[in-house]
XYZ file of C-alpha atoms in Angstrom:
786
model
C -36.322 -25.664 -12.197
C -36.241 -28.333 -9.548
C -34.231 -27.857 -6.287
C -32.046 -30.776 -7.433
C -31.287 -29.043 -10.766
C -30.661 -25.694 -9.003
C -28.274 -27.424 -6.646
C -26.017 -28.384 -9.717
C -25.552 -24.696 -10.518
C -22.543 -22.626 -9.623
C -22.672 -19.364 -7.809
C -22.055 -17.612 -11.025
C -25.112 -19.442 -12.683
C -27.205 -18.287 -9.718
C -26.346 -14.796 -10.381
C -26.825 -14.893 -14.097
C -30.143 -16.888 -13.938
C -31.896 -15.429 -10.886
C -30.131 -12.547 -9.060
C -29.287 -10.154 -11.854
C -32.655 -10.529 -13.630
C -34.368 -9.853 -10.361
C -32.430 -6.616 -9.768
C -32.894 -5.515 -13.272
C -36.585 -6.094 -13.120
C -36.696 -3.714 -10.145
C -35.592 -0.921 -12.288
C -31.815 -0.921 -11.962
C -29.751 -0.020 -15.060
C -27.397 -2.956 -15.725
C -24.639 -0.806 -17.127
C -24.786 2.265 -14.950
C -25.986 1.098 -11.560
C -25.166 -2.553 -11.217
C -21.460 -3.420 -10.718
C -20.509 -7.062 -10.672
C -17.619 -8.701 -8.967
C -16.123 -5.638 -7.314
C -12.749 -5.835 -5.570
C -13.019 -3.534 -2.533
C -9.500 -4.346 -1.170
C -6.886 -6.605 -2.820
C -5.667 -8.051 0.430
C -2.542 -7.354 2.446
C 1.001 -8.050 1.221
C 2.963 -10.446 3.418
C 6.813 -9.893 3.686
C 9.209 -12.312 5.163
C 12.910 -12.280 4.308
C 13.127 -10.905 0.757
C 9.880 -12.627 -0.199
C 6.492 -10.991 -0.557
C 3.048 -12.153 -1.677
C -0.632 -11.264 -1.257
C -2.747 -12.836 1.487
C -5.806 -13.288 -0.691
C -7.720 -14.819 2.237
C -8.169 -11.257 3.452
C -9.212 -9.834 0.069
C -12.606 -8.045 0.156
C -14.691 -8.957 -2.901
C -18.390 -7.970 -3.384
C -20.499 -9.901 -5.789
C -22.648 -6.758 -6.505
C -22.301 -3.115 -5.596
C -25.472 -1.096 -6.536
C -24.886 2.624 -7.131
C -27.099 5.675 -7.577
C -24.691 7.276 -9.897
C -21.166 6.213 -10.946
C -18.998 6.528 -7.801
C -21.906 6.774 -5.360
C -22.555 3.198 -3.934
C -25.667 2.638 -2.017
C -26.107 -1.112 -1.391
C -24.276 -4.354 -1.535
C -25.626 -7.862 -2.586
C -23.805 -11.093 -1.680
C -24.621 -14.263 -3.784
C -24.382 -17.816 -2.721
C -24.791 -21.032 -4.488
C -28.135 -22.835 -3.854
C -27.861 -25.220 -0.906
C -31.165 -26.652 0.514
C -29.680 -26.675 3.980
C -28.928 -22.970 4.068
C -31.286 -20.021 3.738
C -31.192 -16.761 1.643
C -29.585 -14.969 4.590
C -26.468 -17.277 4.590
C -24.298 -14.559 2.916
C -25.763 -11.565 4.801
C -23.077 -11.264 7.430
C -20.460 -11.052 4.654
C -22.501 -8.404 2.821
C -22.788 -6.448 6.039
C -19.058 -6.347 6.321
C -18.847 -4.763 2.952
C -21.499 -2.027 3.714
C -19.291 -1.145 6.642
C -16.377 -0.603 4.195
C -18.543 1.456 1.871
C -20.597 3.281 4.575
C -23.867 2.300 2.862
C -27.150 1.218 4.803
C -28.321 -1.672 2.675
C -27.057 -5.354 2.691
C -28.727 -8.104 0.717
C -27.915 -11.810 0.116
C -29.534 -14.396 -2.152
C -29.220 -17.981 -3.113
C -31.360 -17.707 -6.113
C -34.547 -18.762 -4.158
C -35.173 -15.358 -2.340
C -33.471 -12.262 -0.946
C -32.530 -11.510 2.620
C -32.133 -7.892 3.635
C -30.469 -5.819 6.454
C -31.639 -2.111 6.630
C -29.521 0.164 8.863
C -32.264 2.891 8.687
C -35.617 1.210 9.297
C -38.701 3.173 9.479
C -40.894 2.931 12.645
C -42.350 -0.472 12.832
C -40.060 -1.929 10.137
C -37.814 -4.894 10.903
C -34.090 -4.524 10.544
C -33.801 -7.881 8.775
C -36.373 -9.626 6.586
C -36.556 -12.012 3.664
C -38.703 -11.417 0.363
C -39.210 -13.002 -3.056
C -36.999 -12.549 -6.007
C -39.830 -10.403 -7.585
C -39.776 -7.943 -4.674
C -36.375 -6.414 -4.773
C -36.514 -2.677 -3.988
C -36.086 -0.171 -6.780
C -33.292 2.440 -6.824
C -35.380 5.321 -5.471
C -36.192 3.219 -2.332
C -32.465 2.569 -1.576
C -31.438 6.116 -2.531
C -33.838 7.359 0.174
C -32.243 4.999 2.771
C -28.837 6.202 1.715
C -29.692 9.948 2.168
C -31.205 9.151 5.555
C -28.142 7.098 6.508
C -25.753 9.951 5.639
C -28.096 12.858 6.664
C -28.390 14.209 3.033
C -31.144 16.875 2.414
C -33.070 16.760 -0.878
C -31.650 20.179 -1.937
C -28.138 18.699 -1.677
C -28.744 15.941 -4.239
C -27.673 18.020 -7.275
C -24.232 18.624 -5.802
C -23.487 15.229 -4.437
C -24.593 13.438 -7.514
C -22.306 15.617 -9.814
C -20.350 13.001 -11.944
C -16.810 12.106 -11.461
C -14.177 12.697 -14.002
C -13.941 9.567 -16.169
C -10.434 8.707 -16.925
C -9.812 7.339 -20.480
C -7.329 4.898 -18.995
C -10.012 3.329 -16.815
C -8.505 4.654 -13.534
C -11.158 5.044 -10.908
C -11.183 5.954 -7.255
C -10.603 3.218 -4.636
C -13.394 2.749 -2.057
C -11.633 4.968 0.541
C -11.040 7.673 -2.120
C -14.599 7.702 -3.141
C -15.831 7.921 0.536
C -13.385 10.882 1.059
C -14.630 12.600 -2.113
C -18.352 11.907 -1.308
C -17.908 13.145 2.398
C -16.388 16.353 1.371
C -19.077 17.147 -1.132
C -21.764 16.281 1.401
C -20.085 18.540 3.878
C -20.026 21.373 1.407
C -23.573 20.806 0.499
C -24.410 21.313 4.229
C -22.628 24.621 4.099
C -19.383 23.613 5.937
C -16.370 25.734 4.863
C -13.469 24.386 6.938
C -12.663 20.860 5.986
C -9.817 18.501 6.973
C -8.927 15.338 5.125
C -6.419 12.996 6.626
C -5.083 10.326 4.345
C -1.813 8.311 4.750
C 1.046 9.054 2.396
C 0.713 6.952 -0.816
C -2.986 6.833 -0.775
C -3.552 9.217 -3.621
C -4.399 12.529 -1.824
C -3.731 14.583 -4.970
C -5.923 12.414 -7.238
C -8.688 12.445 -4.472
C -8.251 16.330 -4.492
C -8.525 16.531 -8.151
C -11.798 14.627 -8.170
C -13.193 16.902 -5.411
C -12.166 20.081 -7.338
C -13.474 18.645 -10.608
C -16.938 17.908 -9.223
C -17.256 21.241 -7.251
C -16.024 23.062 -10.411
C -18.349 21.228 -12.758
C -21.215 21.821 -10.359
C -20.385 25.466 -10.404
C -19.996 25.453 -6.654
C -16.481 26.759 -7.085
C -15.398 28.754 -10.177
C -11.877 29.864 -9.126
C -9.816 27.434 -7.160
C -6.418 27.846 -5.475
C -4.315 24.618 -4.763
C -1.526 25.705 -2.261
C 1.670 23.559 -1.957
C 4.949 24.324 -0.209
C 7.434 22.617 -2.614
C 7.924 23.511 -6.302
C 8.064 19.863 -7.314
C 4.662 19.241 -5.718
C 3.140 22.010 -8.010
C 4.983 20.657 -11.041
C 3.956 17.000 -10.359
C 0.329 18.002 -9.945
C 0.233 20.177 -13.151
C 1.392 17.430 -15.500
C -0.137 14.313 -13.611
C -3.467 14.295 -11.649
C -4.629 17.816 -12.522
C -3.870 17.416 -16.323
C -7.504 17.200 -17.301
C -8.110 20.830 -16.435
C -6.004 21.751 -19.359
C -6.082 25.315 -20.542
C -8.145 26.639 -17.613
C -5.187 25.777 -15.178
C -2.046 27.764 -14.520
C 0.844 27.735 -12.011
C 1.167 31.220 -10.270
C 4.536 32.668 -11.221
C 6.239 36.075 -11.628
C 4.377 36.965 -8.395
C 1.265 37.581 -10.368
C -2.183 35.944 -10.100
C -3.727 35.929 -13.522
C -7.606 36.269 -13.357
C -8.007 34.706 -16.861
C -7.512 31.321 -15.282
C -9.797 29.308 -13.150
C -7.478 26.701 -11.496
C -4.369 28.167 -9.801
C -1.497 26.060 -8.422
C 0.693 28.017 -6.198
C 3.494 27.911 -3.635
C 3.096 29.654 -0.309
C 6.365 31.367 -0.981
C 4.970 32.762 -4.322
C 1.892 34.258 -2.747
C 3.293 35.819 0.418
C 6.372 36.943 2.387
C 7.609 38.843 5.332
C 6.936 42.317 3.754
C 3.646 43.775 2.700
C 4.718 44.095 -0.952
C 5.365 40.361 -1.009
C 1.792 39.467 -0.178
C 0.521 39.305 -3.749
C -2.563 37.230 -2.693
C -3.919 40.797 -1.686
C -3.745 41.928 -5.352
C -7.141 40.254 -5.913
C -10.329 40.742 -3.970
C -11.195 38.715 -0.875
C -13.871 36.855 -2.840
C -11.662 35.968 -5.737
C -11.219 32.303 -4.933
C -14.286 30.116 -4.059
C -12.276 27.209 -2.992
C -8.748 26.926 -1.511
C -7.007 23.483 -0.899
C -3.905 23.444 1.278
C -1.583 20.438 0.586
C 0.509 19.078 3.351
C -1.284 21.466 5.837
C 0.664 20.007 8.821
C 3.999 21.294 7.523
C 6.128 24.206 8.517
C 7.782 26.419 10.999
C 5.987 29.325 12.816
C 6.524 31.565 9.786
C 5.156 28.999 7.458
C 2.218 28.150 9.529
C 1.266 31.873 9.649
C 1.854 32.064 5.794
C -1.013 29.672 5.057
C -3.173 30.916 7.851
C -2.693 34.512 6.529
C -3.893 33.437 3.048
C -6.855 31.666 4.364
C -7.937 34.375 6.702
C -7.792 36.822 3.720
C -9.989 34.652 1.676
C -12.192 33.612 4.597
C -15.377 33.319 2.579
C -13.947 30.479 0.436
C -14.491 26.817 0.991
C -11.160 25.731 2.599
C -9.877 22.074 2.523
C -6.609 21.038 4.437
C -4.861 17.836 3.267
C -2.392 15.991 5.443
C -1.176 12.572 6.197
C -0.131 13.555 9.747
C -2.390 15.996 11.719
C -0.070 18.168 13.602
C -1.293 18.579 17.199
C 0.997 20.337 19.778
C 0.308 22.902 22.399
C 1.124 25.607 19.973
C 0.014 24.460 16.574
C -3.060 22.587 15.454
C -4.584 22.253 12.041
C -7.450 20.525 13.655
C -8.199 23.556 15.744
C -8.403 25.526 12.518
C -10.223 23.172 10.213
C -12.179 21.168 12.779
C -12.244 17.344 13.112
C -11.346 15.376 9.922
C -14.148 14.887 7.578
C -12.512 11.471 6.733
C -9.472 9.653 7.905
C -7.626 6.785 6.153
C -4.695 5.699 8.168
C -1.455 3.977 7.197
C -2.366 0.859 9.143
C -5.646 0.518 7.363
C -4.001 1.073 4.026
C -1.542 -1.763 4.671
C -4.180 -4.210 5.924
C -6.277 -3.335 2.918
C -3.426 -4.082 0.652
C -3.262 -0.484 -0.982
C -0.048 0.400 0.716
C 3.317 -1.441 0.980
C 4.255 -3.084 4.259
C 7.715 -2.684 5.628
C 10.502 -4.581 7.293
C 12.882 -3.011 9.610
C 16.642 -3.787 9.851
C 18.201 -2.185 12.994
C 21.952 -1.682 13.426
C 23.376 -1.183 16.810
C 26.818 0.480 16.751
C 29.250 0.307 19.604
C 30.162 4.038 19.744
C 26.440 4.961 19.585
C 25.262 2.763 22.393
C 28.387 2.393 24.668
C 29.452 5.932 23.994
C 32.989 7.238 23.486
C 35.053 9.329 25.752
C 38.204 10.877 24.159
C 41.418 10.543 25.997
C 42.595 13.618 27.919
C 44.219 16.230 25.448
C 43.064 14.328 22.257
C 42.760 16.532 19.198
C 40.420 16.211 16.128
C 41.471 16.135 12.445
C 42.012 19.942 12.583
C 44.329 19.779 15.636
C 41.701 21.260 17.984
C 41.430 19.699 21.411
C 38.268 17.585 21.813
C 36.025 18.376 24.797
C 36.456 15.647 27.349
C 33.056 14.001 27.866
C 31.119 11.032 26.701
C 29.630 11.200 23.091
C 26.833 8.891 22.102
C 24.148 8.324 19.424
C 22.513 11.746 19.762
C 25.873 13.405 19.045
C 26.837 11.401 16.005
C 27.165 13.478 12.773
C 25.572 16.445 14.659
C 28.507 17.243 16.931
C 30.916 14.296 16.538
C 31.734 13.090 13.077
C 33.474 9.684 12.944
C 34.658 9.024 9.460
C 34.779 5.247 9.921
C 31.134 5.313 11.159
C 29.984 6.938 7.985
C 31.991 4.397 5.963
C 30.372 1.522 8.075
C 26.952 2.741 7.383
C 27.749 2.958 3.670
C 29.118 -0.561 3.732
C 25.910 -1.853 5.333
C 23.669 -0.134 2.844
C 25.657 -1.407 -0.106
C 25.905 -4.930 1.384
C 21.969 -5.084 1.573
C 21.685 -3.593 -1.983
C 24.096 -6.058 -3.491
C 22.425 -8.992 -1.806
C 18.987 -7.862 -3.255
C 19.118 -5.502 -6.088
C 21.871 -2.840 -6.324
C 19.470 -0.804 -8.506
C 16.658 -0.451 -5.858
C 15.764 3.166 -5.331
C 17.145 4.264 -2.042
C 16.836 7.336 0.025
C 19.323 7.967 2.882
C 18.215 10.539 5.493
C 21.127 12.307 7.112
C 21.464 14.851 9.885
C 22.291 17.773 7.797
C 23.739 18.806 4.339
C 27.285 18.185 5.469
C 26.334 14.743 6.634
C 24.391 14.047 3.378
C 27.529 15.011 1.341
C 29.826 12.805 3.341
C 27.428 9.983 2.956
C 27.398 10.470 -0.772
C 31.053 10.222 -0.791
C 31.120 7.054 1.272
C 28.465 5.357 -0.840
C 30.301 6.213 -4.048
C 33.519 4.623 -2.593
C 31.630 1.551 -1.306
C 29.693 1.141 -4.602
C 32.845 0.974 -6.624
C 32.193 -0.153 -10.238
C 28.533 0.731 -9.970
C 29.495 4.425 -9.304
C 32.312 4.354 -11.888
C 29.852 3.089 -14.524
C 27.448 5.836 -13.859
C 28.563 8.935 -11.794
C 24.843 9.559 -10.942
C 24.492 6.215 -9.196
C 24.323 8.255 -5.903
C 23.623 11.888 -5.704
C 23.114 14.351 -2.903
C 19.670 15.893 -3.307
C 19.555 18.844 -0.833
C 18.121 22.267 -0.968
C 21.515 23.865 -1.643
C 22.513 21.517 -4.580
C 21.503 22.741 -8.012
C 22.887 19.541 -9.584
C 21.050 17.330 -7.027
C 17.721 19.075 -7.319
C 18.025 18.844 -11.067
C 17.951 15.069 -10.688
C 14.989 14.742 -8.380
C 12.628 14.311 -11.267
C 14.837 11.336 -12.554
C 14.989 9.862 -9.115
C 11.218 9.668 -8.727
C 10.677 8.538 -12.475
C 10.124 4.753 -12.417
C 11.444 4.651 -15.963
C 14.743 6.413 -15.119
C 17.453 4.103 -13.772
C 19.586 6.909 -12.170
C 20.113 8.211 -9.746
C 19.633 4.994 -7.751
C 20.564 6.440 -4.288
C 19.653 9.829 -2.965
C 21.371 11.190 0.217
C 19.300 14.030 1.777
C 18.502 15.668 5.045
C 15.000 17.414 4.634
C 14.241 17.923 1.031
C 12.649 14.562 0.456
C 10.791 14.124 3.747
C 7.382 15.206 2.263
C 5.427 15.021 -0.951
C 7.988 13.500 -3.253
C 6.295 10.745 -5.086
C 8.960 8.111 -5.225
C 6.872 5.103 -6.054
C 9.718 2.734 -6.681
C 11.599 3.585 -3.415
C 12.478 0.143 -1.876
C 14.978 1.130 0.860
C 14.818 4.012 3.295
C 17.987 4.538 5.374
C 17.733 6.489 8.709
C 21.003 7.790 9.938
C 19.151 10.838 11.319
C 17.903 11.573 14.850
C 14.097 11.730 14.526
C 12.025 12.626 17.601
C 9.077 14.154 15.703
C 6.255 11.717 14.901
C 5.112 13.990 12.138
C 8.572 13.947 10.448
C 8.799 10.138 10.964
C 5.489 9.392 9.470
C 6.426 11.564 6.371
C 9.717 9.781 5.906
C 8.152 6.403 6.148
C 5.649 7.660 3.633
C 8.365 7.815 0.968
C 8.265 4.001 0.785
C 4.507 3.039 1.225
C 3.460 3.278 -2.412
C 3.052 -0.061 -4.222
C 4.348 -0.242 -7.841
C 3.309 -3.663 -9.245
C 4.608 -2.715 -12.755
C 8.101 -2.276 -11.437
C 7.932 -5.139 -8.836
C 7.748 -2.913 -5.770
C 5.435 -4.583 -3.072
C 7.251 -3.757 0.106
C 10.130 -1.625 1.373
C 12.799 -2.012 3.891
C 13.765 0.575 6.614
C 17.396 0.299 7.706
C 17.826 2.246 10.996
C 21.112 3.373 12.520
C 19.724 5.919 15.005
C 16.995 4.078 16.771
C 14.263 6.169 14.952
C 12.133 3.131 14.263
C 11.207 2.842 17.903
C 8.529 5.283 16.907
C 6.700 2.346 15.164
C 5.948 1.172 18.706
C 4.515 4.477 19.762
C 0.669 4.364 20.009
C 0.658 7.775 18.240
C 2.327 6.173 15.147
C -1.142 5.331 13.702
C -3.289 6.910 16.545
C -6.074 9.405 16.308
C -5.074 12.981 16.443
C -6.014 14.764 19.641
C -6.264 18.482 20.004
C -4.080 19.820 22.932
C -4.575 23.467 22.342
C -7.725 24.567 24.402
C -8.342 28.310 24.256
C -10.164 29.967 27.148
C -13.423 31.543 26.363
C -11.830 34.985 25.799
C -8.840 33.635 23.922
C -8.362 33.911 20.055
C -9.512 30.477 18.764
C -6.528 30.465 16.275
C -3.472 28.935 18.213
C -0.541 31.244 18.668
C 2.393 30.886 16.444
C 4.393 27.933 17.731
C 7.513 28.319 19.764
C 10.629 26.171 18.605
C 9.481 22.530 19.158
C 12.401 20.460 20.585
C 11.062 17.450 18.896
C 10.990 19.130 15.446
C 14.725 19.377 14.845
C 14.324 20.140 11.180
C 16.907 21.660 8.941
C 15.490 23.525 6.024
C 18.354 22.692 3.777
C 19.263 26.442 3.204
C 22.022 26.856 5.755
C 25.670 26.087 5.698
C 25.052 22.348 6.079
C 25.875 21.986 9.586
C 23.084 23.834 11.312
C 25.608 26.539 12.588
C 27.146 23.940 14.870
C 30.907 23.517 14.924
C 31.511 19.827 14.419
C 34.417 17.596 15.769
C 35.888 15.453 12.966
C 37.845 12.322 13.980
C 39.003 9.917 11.258
C 40.957 7.118 12.807
C 38.486 5.783 15.364
C 37.154 2.347 14.764
C 33.382 1.730 14.856
C 31.889 -1.754 15.091
C 28.432 -3.436 14.781
C 27.311 -4.728 18.280
C 24.026 -6.350 16.950
C 21.470 -6.338 14.045
C 17.835 -7.263 14.211
C 15.325 -7.796 11.476
C 11.530 -7.328 12.172
C 8.469 -7.487 9.958
C 4.984 -6.071 10.369
C 2.610 -8.806 11.680
C -1.003 -9.474 10.999
C -1.938 -7.317 14.039
C 0.229 -4.479 12.990
C 2.974 -5.094 15.563
C 6.443 -5.683 14.589
C 7.478 -9.235 14.755
C 10.647 -11.420 14.010
C 9.477 -14.218 11.790
C 10.865 -15.865 8.735
C 8.914 -16.773 5.557
C 9.150 -20.452 6.549
C 7.718 -19.536 10.077
C 4.839 -17.610 8.516
C 4.160 -20.509 6.085
C 4.144 -23.140 8.810
C 1.741 -21.155 10.843
C -0.730 -20.717 7.992
C -0.500 -24.267 6.614
C -1.352 -25.442 10.157
C -4.551 -23.392 9.891
C -5.628 -25.600 7.216
C -4.201 -28.845 8.249
C -3.865 -29.631 11.999
C -1.856 -32.777 11.502
C 0.453 -34.511 9.023
C -2.085 -37.296 8.562
C -4.833 -34.765 7.792
C -2.739 -33.142 5.066
C -1.647 -36.491 3.574
C -5.184 -37.676 3.381
C -6.327 -34.474 1.661
C -3.409 -34.641 -0.757
C -4.347 -38.387 -1.538
C -7.998 -37.779 -2.195
C -7.542 -34.573 -4.254
C -7.836 -35.371 -7.989
C -5.991 -32.139 -8.735
C -3.143 -31.142 -6.417
C -3.424 -27.668 -7.933
C -6.429 -26.978 -5.759
C -4.441 -27.468 -2.558
C -1.576 -25.397 -3.773
C -3.998 -22.494 -4.798
C -5.599 -22.708 -1.327
C -2.340 -22.062 0.295
C -1.628 -19.167 -2.105
C -4.686 -17.545 -0.649
C -2.766 -17.212 2.563
C 0.238 -15.695 0.593
C 2.139 -18.936 0.573
C 3.998 -19.357 -2.701
C 5.737 -22.695 -2.830
C 8.115 -21.482 -5.575
C 9.419 -18.929 -3.035
C 9.733 -21.627 -0.295
C 11.694 -23.815 -2.654
C 14.222 -20.888 -3.071
C 14.913 -21.097 0.616
C 14.666 -24.817 1.183
C 15.834 -26.259 -2.012
C 14.775 -26.114 -5.772
C 14.914 -29.845 -6.055
C 11.927 -30.490 -3.607
C 8.391 -30.840 -4.861
C 5.316 -29.213 -3.299
C 4.391 -32.196 -1.348
C 7.775 -32.341 0.352
C 8.022 -28.656 0.995
C 4.701 -28.646 2.807
C 5.529 -31.808 4.801
C 8.909 -30.462 5.810
C 7.935 -26.793 6.540
C 4.787 -27.553 8.457
C 5.412 -30.937 9.899
C 9.274 -31.290 10.077
C 9.386 -34.305 7.859
C 12.664 -34.959 6.043
C 12.085 -34.040 2.340
C 12.725 -36.174 -0.621
C 13.693 -34.501 -3.878
C 11.498 -35.036 -6.927
C 14.158 -37.134 -8.528
C 14.355 -39.387 -5.389
C 10.579 -39.864 -5.677
C 10.637 -40.680 -9.220
C 13.509 -43.130 -8.823
C 11.536 -44.867 -5.986
C 8.642 -45.360 -8.359
C 10.914 -46.917 -11.073
C 12.205 -49.361 -8.364
C 8.749 -50.694 -7.661
C 8.142 -51.862 -11.320
C 4.888 -50.047 -11.226
C 4.702 -49.721 -15.074
C 4.649 -53.356 -16.030
C 0.831 -53.546 -15.779
C 0.501 -51.133 -18.705
C 0.890 -51.744 -22.498
C 3.950 -50.418 -24.211
C 2.458 -47.105 -25.391
C 0.795 -46.261 -22.093
C 3.997 -47.107 -20.228
C 6.009 -44.759 -22.427
C 3.639 -41.882 -21.770
C 3.537 -42.502 -17.887
C 7.343 -42.950 -17.842
C 7.687 -39.591 -19.649
C 5.168 -37.977 -17.202
C 7.314 -39.294 -14.297
C 10.323 -37.601 -15.846
C 8.299 -34.312 -16.198
C 7.478 -34.537 -12.549
C 11.086 -35.134 -11.664
C 12.032 -32.025 -13.771
C 9.249 -29.632 -13.202
C 6.807 -30.945 -10.476
C 3.184 -32.117 -10.102
C 1.515 -28.940 -11.492
C 3.217 -29.666 -14.866
C 1.883 -33.243 -15.160
C -1.638 -32.263 -14.105
C -1.906 -29.945 -17.003
C -3.215 -31.496 -20.249
C -0.884 -29.037 -22.086
C 1.944 -31.187 -21.058
C 0.929 -33.664 -23.824
C 1.911 -31.102 -26.332
C 5.463 -30.975 -25.192
C 8.500 -33.077 -26.067
C 8.629 -36.130 -25.850
C 4.792 -36.570 -26.101
C 4.595 -34.656 -29.326
C 6.367 -37.634 -30.973
C 3.835 -40.145 -29.411
C 0.793 -38.378 -31.079
C -1.502 -35.452 -30.483
C -2.971 -35.003 -26.923
C -6.322 -36.261 -28.305
C -4.773 -39.428 -29.836
C -2.728 -40.162 -26.605
C -5.815 -39.801 -24.283
C -8.190 -41.593 -26.562
C -6.146 -44.226 -28.369
C -3.566 -45.103 -25.819
C -5.630 -44.749 -22.703
C -9.142 -45.306 -24.016
C -10.591 -41.977 -23.125
C -10.255 -39.035 -20.810
C -11.558 -40.827 -17.671
C -9.007 -43.561 -17.993
C -6.121 -41.248 -18.692
C -7.003 -39.203 -15.551
C -7.369 -42.489 -13.570
C -3.848 -43.610 -14.757
C -2.440 -40.109 -13.887
C -3.933 -40.135 -10.377
C -2.537 -43.658 -9.781
C 0.849 -42.472 -10.899
C 0.624 -39.658 -8.473
C -0.194 -42.061 -5.606
C 2.896 -44.028 -6.314
C 4.935 -40.880 -6.412
C 3.607 -39.762 -3.083
C 3.644 -43.185 -1.372
C 3.304 -42.271 2.334
C 6.236 -44.419 3.580
C 8.515 -42.530 1.166
C 7.606 -39.347 2.769
C 8.503 -40.319 6.320
């Protein structure tokens, strides 16, 4: 093939004709080892106003991922179309970026002429980068050796780390970060490590990742009996019927305070295995070597008693492999899961998950209430609703609903919540976090009254889901089930802060004082899951207590730091923690008030002083920016001036290409039209948003074309077609008339088939397209856009 002929080929052609055959010839199995067109990350979701869309410009997409076994990637190949002015290494930097994501040592690029290579583990005397012929691509064994060297894997560990993944019949497979977590855990186990910590942001599939780890260790016979420890009943039940379902009959949930040795996979609650008295410690009913592997979910959780509970169990089974799972490593002077487990084997943070596009971004609506910020001092001798004199001091935000209960404040919060829901979707799943059970009940009442007909039509529109409410807890499964419409709103205090897999939760309301970063991260985690099937791409945090200031704290997505540093003679296990003033957690088991006598005042007016709306920016910082502002900024990245844009629009044969280009940034013109006006076409929307040009409606542009008698130079039939196309533009826009499918619609179907119209009326496809382009030039005459 001549260079000129090769230059005519697309990138896909280069892959099919040159790159794939070269890789196969080197001994790579096309079906098991060569993955084509692999999406590593889908790109972050952009949220402005109530609009959301993906920024596909930031999507990570590898042309080839080469794997030793399924789920064990070892190299990346980037393909480029042939260009005589660019060498084979033109795509190497891009490929290197992907090797960093996958943590593999080998990057290649090719233009169909040769391969360029980057080797992160060169032998002495070898170049890091080189080029070689298509016939010289390295075989799998060479790249596997490089991979083992890169990750410090010994030959004797190969059997374990190549143990196959569970293959889901539905096609579900681990994302890159899940695979990396799974592979690193197995590599650590193969090296003999027994205390392992995995840190993954809420919503990133910790339980599914855990399942694959357990499955591979179990199948490899590295662990025969496994204990999965959780601290909430619903977590065990969810795991049993969802991610762990493939274990089938070898799995059981520990109940009736009995460990049944006939099962291999055991799911258990801390509370079911231990307790304050010796007879409660049923884990001691089996030998210390009974379990080979123990996994502790949410290992950051708990009070002093609970911390000692899981440590007590682990210390009994001290010869087992022990894996701690958490979204929020707990590091205080008194409690440290890192001190117990060691540094995390792998960490995948919320920030990374949002930037990759696997987690939902958030917008924050902050309300500033007068009595919270300015404070309130009762007049001398004033009594509360029960006739008791109120202590004369200034009450402010930290007192609200903990000490001072203002009935009208609760009603105002409920009004704000329902106003937002009614303006967006009154059936958006919502969690309202309250100070305690008493507050959660009063909020339920206030929401019921504010919801009006919605609550009348279904009494379960809002439910209090707290530890003391049998009725509420019974509805928890329905709340988290995407297919169940009710309950819509859950009021709670602590029960739903962790582990509850509420994929469709779109609104989190904070009317709760939160000083603990751990608690805050867990609460935010209730909204971070994306559920495309049910239209959930982002979530809103409505804040009445200033809790979202924690977003600005460097520790919100920071690296965990161990503070507990024992002296040489100290026990390396940190002491049981003293009460943490930042961890003001209510366990949902008390009288609902935390034992504090509250002051109830009904008649005092409460007003909103201010309201702000912020979004997560590209750099992870919170910004105040509208969808129009975001669109303007990114359109200007492509077109620095109005003239540059107009010239590109004029010379583009298909305007669709320009619109698709903007969609890569997450700019969807249909959504802009919802804000600016549905009557404006794409050209005017872009000119107006980015360059402040007064827009013309599609109808105005169509009428201007008619006034110029533009159609007179065409014959009667061609004129009828073009006039009908102009009407279609006025009604639907430029994308409609650029599609040949338009000729199948009314009124064109009465003029002939698409083939007849193109060939008989216009004399062929080229002449039809020329007439269409001329019509578009008339529509977008520049002087009409000024």
